[in-house]
Short mmCIF file of C-alpha atoms and ligand atoms in Angstrom, two decimals:
data_model
loop_
_atom_site.label_atom_id
_atom_site.label_comp_id
_atom_site.label_asym_id
_atom_site.label_seq_id
_atom_site.Cartn_x
_atom_site.Cartn_y
_atom_site.Cartn_z
CA UNK A 1 134.72 111.14 55.60
CA UNK A 2 135.12 107.82 57.47
CA UNK A 3 137.33 107.56 60.53
CA UNK A 4 140.64 105.74 60.19
CA UNK A 5 139.79 103.04 62.70
CA UNK A 6 136.16 102.18 61.94
CA UNK A 7 134.78 102.35 58.38
CA UNK A 8 131.22 102.33 59.76
CA UNK A 9 131.75 105.68 61.52
CA UNK A 10 131.88 108.82 59.39
CA UNK A 11 132.21 112.47 60.35
CA UNK A 12 130.62 115.34 58.38
CA UNK A 13 131.67 118.86 59.33
CA UNK A 14 129.22 121.61 58.34
CA UNK A 15 131.38 124.17 60.16
CA UNK A 16 128.75 125.77 62.37
CA UNK A 17 129.28 129.44 63.07
CA UNK A 18 130.08 129.89 66.73
CA UNK A 19 127.88 132.72 67.94
CA UNK A 20 130.05 135.33 69.56
CA UNK A 21 130.00 135.11 73.36
CA UNK A 22 131.23 138.71 73.49
CA UNK A 23 128.40 140.06 71.29
CA UNK A 24 125.74 138.08 73.19
CA UNK A 25 126.99 139.31 76.59
CA UNK A 26 127.40 142.97 75.61
CA UNK A 27 123.99 143.04 73.91
CA UNK A 28 122.24 141.05 76.64
CA UNK A 29 123.55 143.23 79.48
CA UNK A 30 122.58 146.42 77.65
CA UNK A 31 118.90 145.38 77.65
CA UNK A 32 116.37 146.80 80.08
CA UNK A 33 115.99 143.32 81.59
CA UNK A 34 119.52 141.96 81.51
CA UNK A 35 119.88 138.47 80.05
CA UNK A 36 122.46 136.02 78.70
CA UNK A 37 121.34 132.97 76.63
CA UNK A 38 121.77 129.60 78.39
CA UNK A 39 123.85 128.11 75.57
CA UNK A 40 126.82 130.05 76.97
CA UNK A 41 126.79 128.01 80.19
CA UNK A 42 128.66 125.23 78.47
CA UNK A 43 132.37 126.03 78.43
CA UNK A 44 134.62 123.24 79.76
CA UNK A 45 133.93 123.96 83.43
CA UNK A 46 130.23 124.61 82.72
CA UNK A 47 129.90 121.27 80.92
CA UNK A 48 131.56 119.52 83.86
CA UNK A 49 129.26 121.31 86.31
CA UNK A 50 126.26 120.24 84.23
CA UNK A 51 127.47 116.62 84.45
CA UNK A 52 127.65 117.15 88.23
CA UNK A 53 124.06 118.50 88.27
CA UNK A 54 122.95 115.23 86.68
CA UNK A 55 124.32 113.43 89.76
CA UNK A 56 122.37 115.52 92.29
CA UNK A 57 119.55 113.64 94.03
CA UNK A 58 117.21 116.65 93.77
CA UNK A 59 117.60 116.80 89.97
CA UNK A 60 115.27 113.86 89.29
CA UNK A 61 115.28 113.98 85.46
CA UNK A 62 118.22 111.63 84.61
CA UNK A 63 117.20 108.85 87.02
CA UNK A 64 113.53 108.88 86.09
CA UNK A 65 114.20 109.14 82.36
CA UNK A 66 116.79 106.38 82.36
CA UNK A 67 114.41 104.02 84.13
CA UNK A 68 111.69 104.77 81.56
CA UNK A 69 114.01 103.85 78.67
CA UNK A 70 115.06 100.67 80.46
CA UNK A 71 111.48 99.62 81.22
CA UNK A 72 109.91 100.51 77.89
CA UNK A 73 112.66 100.00 75.30
CA UNK A 74 110.76 97.16 73.62
CA UNK A 75 107.56 99.24 73.20
CA UNK A 76 109.59 102.16 71.91
CA UNK A 77 111.40 99.90 69.43
CA UNK A 78 108.13 98.50 68.18
CA UNK A 79 106.81 101.98 67.39
CA UNK A 80 110.07 103.05 65.77
CA UNK A 81 110.36 99.86 63.69
CA UNK A 82 113.51 98.06 62.47
CA UNK A 83 116.13 99.66 60.21
CA UNK A 84 115.12 103.24 60.95
CA UNK A 85 117.44 106.19 60.53
CA UNK A 86 117.76 107.47 64.10
CA UNK A 87 118.75 111.16 64.35
CA UNK A 88 119.78 112.85 67.61
CA UNK A 89 120.16 116.67 67.61
CA UNK A 90 122.41 117.82 70.48
CA UNK A 91 123.70 114.30 71.03
CA UNK A 92 126.51 115.28 73.47
CA UNK A 93 128.05 112.12 74.92
CA UNK A 94 125.44 109.86 73.19
CA UNK A 95 124.74 108.27 76.55
CA UNK A 96 120.96 107.85 76.53
CA UNK A 97 120.77 106.36 73.04
CA UNK A 98 122.94 103.48 74.23
CA UNK A 99 120.04 102.31 76.39
CA UNK A 100 117.99 101.77 73.22
CA UNK A 101 120.35 100.83 70.38
CA UNK A 102 120.36 97.04 70.84
CA UNK A 103 116.58 96.96 71.01
CA UNK A 104 115.92 99.41 68.16
CA UNK A 105 118.71 98.18 65.85
CA UNK A 106 118.57 101.21 63.53
CA UNK A 107 120.04 101.07 60.00
CA UNK A 108 121.90 104.29 60.78
CA UNK A 109 122.44 106.64 63.71
CA UNK A 110 123.05 110.35 63.05
CA UNK A 111 124.34 112.24 66.12
CA UNK A 112 124.40 116.03 65.66
CA UNK A 113 126.42 118.37 67.84
CA UNK A 114 128.02 121.81 67.63
CA UNK A 115 131.21 120.67 69.34
CA UNK A 116 133.30 118.83 66.73
CA UNK A 117 135.89 117.35 69.12
CA UNK A 118 133.22 116.08 71.47
CA UNK A 119 131.17 114.63 68.60
CA UNK A 120 134.17 112.87 67.06
CA UNK A 121 135.09 111.21 70.34
CA UNK A 122 131.51 110.22 71.23
CA UNK A 123 130.97 108.72 67.72
CA UNK A 124 134.20 106.71 67.83
CA UNK A 125 133.38 105.40 71.32
CA UNK A 126 129.90 104.45 70.14
CA UNK A 127 131.29 102.72 67.05
CA UNK A 128 133.58 100.67 69.31
CA UNK A 129 130.77 99.74 71.72
CA UNK A 130 128.30 98.82 68.93
CA UNK A 131 130.43 97.39 66.08
CA UNK A 132 127.35 96.69 63.88
CA UNK A 133 126.17 100.34 64.02
CA UNK A 134 126.58 102.77 61.08
CA UNK A 135 127.23 106.23 62.53
CA UNK A 136 127.03 109.41 60.39
CA UNK A 137 128.10 112.21 62.74
CA UNK A 138 127.08 115.74 61.68
CA UNK A 139 128.88 118.71 63.22
CA UNK A 140 126.33 121.55 63.05
CA UNK A 141 124.26 123.95 65.16
CA UNK A 142 120.92 122.12 65.25
CA UNK A 143 119.14 125.29 66.39
CA UNK A 144 120.05 126.83 63.02
CA UNK A 145 119.86 123.86 60.66
CA UNK A 146 118.88 120.21 60.72
CA UNK A 147 120.50 118.52 57.75
CA UNK A 148 121.49 114.95 57.05
CA UNK A 149 124.79 113.95 55.44
CA UNK A 150 124.15 112.84 51.83
CA UNK A 151 125.58 109.40 52.62
CA UNK A 152 122.82 108.57 55.13
CA UNK A 153 120.78 105.68 53.69
CA UNK A 154 117.09 105.94 52.85
CA UNK A 155 114.76 104.72 55.57
CA UNK A 156 112.12 105.80 58.01
CA UNK A 157 113.48 108.81 59.88
CA UNK A 158 113.00 109.11 63.61
CA UNK A 159 114.37 112.00 65.68
CA UNK A 160 115.39 111.29 69.29
CA UNK A 161 115.54 114.11 71.85
CA UNK A 162 116.16 112.93 75.42
CA UNK A 163 116.82 115.04 78.52
CA UNK A 164 114.01 117.58 78.16
CA UNK A 165 116.19 119.98 76.18
CA UNK A 166 113.05 121.28 74.44
CA UNK A 167 112.25 122.95 77.79
CA UNK A 168 115.07 125.45 77.34
CA UNK A 169 113.41 126.92 74.24
CA UNK A 170 110.85 129.69 74.59
CA UNK A 171 107.45 128.77 73.13
CA UNK A 172 107.89 130.22 69.59
CA UNK A 173 111.37 128.62 69.40
CA UNK A 174 110.00 125.26 70.57
CA UNK A 175 107.26 125.48 67.97
CA UNK A 176 109.76 126.31 65.24
CA UNK A 177 112.12 123.52 66.31
CA UNK A 178 109.32 120.90 66.27
CA UNK A 179 108.29 122.15 62.83
CA UNK A 180 111.88 121.75 61.56
CA UNK A 181 111.94 118.19 62.93
CA UNK A 182 108.64 117.43 61.20
CA UNK A 183 110.14 118.70 57.91
CA UNK A 184 113.16 116.46 58.39
CA UNK A 185 111.30 113.23 59.22
CA UNK A 186 108.40 113.82 56.83
CA UNK A 187 104.96 112.24 56.90
CA UNK A 188 105.27 108.76 58.40
CA UNK A 189 108.48 109.65 60.24
CA UNK A 190 108.63 109.78 64.02
CA UNK A 191 109.80 111.67 67.09
CA UNK A 192 110.82 110.13 70.43
CA UNK A 193 111.20 112.94 72.94
CA UNK A 194 111.61 113.36 76.69
CA UNK A 195 109.70 116.30 78.22
CA UNK A 196 109.62 117.35 81.85
CA UNK A 197 106.14 117.60 83.36
CA UNK A 198 104.47 120.32 85.41
CA UNK A 199 104.43 119.28 89.04
CA UNK A 200 104.59 120.44 92.63
CA UNK A 201 106.41 123.77 92.86
CA UNK A 202 108.55 122.60 95.79
CA UNK A 203 109.85 119.56 93.88
CA UNK A 204 110.73 121.73 90.88
CA UNK A 205 112.42 124.41 92.95
CA UNK A 206 114.50 121.85 94.85
CA UNK A 207 115.72 120.41 91.53
CA UNK A 208 117.21 123.78 90.55
CA UNK A 209 118.44 124.69 94.06
CA UNK A 210 120.34 121.54 95.05
CA UNK A 211 121.70 121.46 98.58
CA UNK A 212 125.33 121.03 97.44
CA UNK A 213 125.10 124.30 95.45
CA UNK A 214 126.15 122.72 92.14
CA UNK A 215 123.39 124.47 90.14
CA UNK A 216 124.40 127.76 91.80
CA UNK A 217 128.03 127.21 90.72
CA UNK A 218 126.85 126.31 87.20
CA UNK A 219 124.89 129.58 87.00
CA UNK A 220 127.67 131.72 88.55
CA UNK A 221 130.21 130.14 86.19
CA UNK A 222 128.82 132.43 83.48
CA UNK A 223 130.38 135.36 85.36
CA UNK A 224 133.66 133.44 85.75
CA UNK A 225 133.62 132.90 81.97
CA UNK A 226 133.01 136.60 81.31
CA UNK A 227 135.88 137.54 83.64
CA UNK A 228 138.25 135.07 81.96
CA UNK A 229 137.31 135.45 78.32
CA UNK A 230 136.04 139.04 78.06
CA UNK A 231 138.20 140.86 80.59
CA UNK A 232 135.27 141.31 82.94
CA UNK A 233 135.61 142.29 86.58
CA UNK A 234 132.53 140.66 88.13
CA UNK A 235 132.92 140.21 91.89
CA UNK A 236 131.49 136.70 92.33
CA UNK A 237 130.66 137.37 95.97
CA UNK A 238 128.44 140.26 94.90
CA UNK A 239 126.02 138.05 92.92
CA UNK A 240 123.85 135.12 93.98
CA UNK A 241 122.04 132.29 92.18
CA UNK A 242 118.25 132.36 92.16
CA UNK A 243 115.92 129.74 90.65
CA UNK A 244 112.14 129.73 91.08
CA UNK A 245 109.08 128.29 89.39
CA UNK A 246 107.03 130.91 87.55
CA UNK A 247 103.66 129.22 87.77
CA UNK A 248 101.94 131.59 85.38
CA UNK A 249 104.41 130.92 82.60
CA UNK A 250 104.99 127.27 83.52
CA UNK A 251 108.75 127.56 83.71
CA UNK A 252 111.70 127.48 86.06
CA UNK A 253 113.60 130.74 85.74
CA UNK A 254 117.26 131.04 86.65
CA UNK A 255 118.74 134.42 87.49
CA UNK A 256 121.95 135.93 88.85
CA UNK A 257 121.00 138.60 91.38
CA UNK A 258 123.17 141.57 92.26
CA UNK A 259 123.56 141.72 96.06
CA UNK A 260 124.22 145.50 95.98
CA UNK A 261 124.30 148.55 93.72
CA UNK A 262 127.50 148.20 91.70
CA UNK A 263 129.17 148.73 88.33
CA UNK A 264 130.92 146.05 86.32
CA UNK A 265 133.27 146.58 83.43
CA UNK A 266 133.50 144.14 80.51
CA UNK A 267 135.96 144.67 77.71
CA UNK A 268 136.03 148.39 78.56
CA UNK A 269 132.21 148.80 78.69
CA UNK A 270 130.59 149.67 81.99
CA UNK A 271 127.29 148.18 83.19
CA UNK A 272 125.33 149.38 86.22
CA UNK A 273 123.44 147.07 88.53
CA UNK A 274 120.89 148.17 91.14
CA UNK A 275 120.66 146.17 94.35
CA UNK A 276 118.45 143.12 93.60
CA UNK A 277 118.71 143.54 89.83
CA UNK A 278 118.87 140.30 87.86
CA UNK A 279 120.59 138.79 84.85
CA UNK A 280 118.10 136.25 83.49
CA UNK A 281 120.15 133.23 82.43
CA UNK A 282 117.75 130.34 81.72
CA UNK A 283 114.15 129.23 81.35
CA UNK A 284 113.15 125.59 81.68
CA UNK A 285 109.55 125.09 80.54
CA UNK A 286 107.47 122.25 81.96
CA UNK A 287 104.54 120.77 80.04
CA UNK A 288 101.32 118.97 80.90
CA UNK A 289 100.92 116.06 78.45
CA UNK A 290 97.94 117.84 76.78
CA UNK A 291 99.98 121.05 76.39
CA UNK A 292 102.86 119.22 74.77
CA UNK A 293 100.43 117.28 72.55
CA UNK A 294 98.89 120.54 71.30
CA UNK A 295 102.31 122.10 70.64
CA UNK A 296 103.45 119.02 68.72
CA UNK A 297 100.21 118.76 66.78
CA UNK A 298 100.58 122.35 65.55
CA UNK A 299 103.94 121.26 64.12
CA UNK A 300 102.42 118.28 62.28
CA UNK A 301 102.81 115.48 64.82
CA UNK A 302 100.31 113.20 66.46
CA UNK A 303 101.10 111.66 69.83
CA UNK A 304 100.93 107.84 69.69
CA UNK A 305 102.13 106.97 73.17
CA UNK A 306 103.45 108.51 76.37
CA UNK A 307 105.41 106.70 79.05
CA UNK A 308 105.60 108.23 82.51
CA UNK A 309 106.77 107.25 86.01
CA UNK A 310 104.53 106.54 89.02
CA UNK A 311 105.24 110.02 90.40
CA UNK A 312 104.26 111.60 87.05
CA UNK A 313 107.48 113.60 87.06
CA UNK A 314 108.62 113.06 83.48
CA UNK A 315 107.15 112.02 80.14
CA UNK A 316 108.62 110.31 77.09
CA UNK A 317 106.47 110.68 73.99
CA UNK A 318 106.42 108.87 70.69
CA UNK A 319 104.79 110.93 67.92
CA UNK A 320 104.05 110.27 64.25
CA UNK A 321 104.59 112.82 61.50
CA UNK A 322 101.11 113.32 59.97
C1 AVI B 401 119.70 121.07 79.68
N1 AVI B 401 118.44 121.36 80.37
C2 AVI B 401 117.39 120.39 79.97
C3 AVI B 401 118.54 121.52 81.83
C4 AVI B 401 117.15 121.89 82.43
O1 AVI B 401 116.72 121.20 83.34
O2 AVI B 401 116.52 122.81 81.93
C5 AVI B 401 119.56 122.60 82.18
C6 AVI B 401 119.67 122.85 83.66
N2 AVI B 401 119.77 124.02 84.23
C7 AVI B 401 119.88 123.88 85.53
N3 AVI B 401 119.82 122.60 85.81
C8 AVI B 401 119.70 121.93 84.67
#
């Protein structure tokens, strides 16, 4: 269906099932090692806090990545080729792609997001800013399905994943996701993806423990959400944010740590916490270029080029479907 104001922008609603927050919380807290999946960070306040994280000096990813797109857009465009179909799973505000659109000049852009309202607004804004661009917005949960609206024209398919979101998948999930992308783009298609690199532990730990405490608020907001939406009675003062680099597993882990022995009730169910016990809320995997190359190769991709900054903090890869 096209939007009323711009015939080049169409919206396709595949009505993604919203996984129940209640079920995920009750199940996750009943486990031996308590955990809640990171996708539940992003209610309205959580999304705003994430935007605030992107502004923190210690969280280097946005600045470094943006500069890489600005410096290397022409090289990226050459590898992608003219008139490609550019597909962005988890497109959010479609901010990063705007750094590349004029240089790449795709035949079509397909943003995919689970949040319909957000996707509609971002697509309309994009259509207004780039009047030549054909936008086919797909409202779906890209972790469950990657499908293109039937109206999307034929053309070389290239998937774009900025922001290192692959890092929030565990290894089997990352492998599966890359395989799904390879299926979608086919042999001869491409993948342009930003991936955070392994680096000094202190730099990584600072990035997830910013001095202003924004990441801590983002993590603790999960408990606020449970209190508000699931009739929980978490005492926010009785939990603290913890983020550390697990060198063996190559990932930042985020936890909420109980400051004392306590019980918490959620929707009538009672959960016990020992002093120091954790709720594991997020992993953020970091990859050496060779490690990412091997992971991508197992999914049917071959790395053609990697762009990185002088500090070797972040990598953007272009890969061919083989
Ligand atoms: C969304 N994702 C790539 C972020 C990351 O770095 O793993 C989420 C985040 N969590 C805390 N800070 C940022």
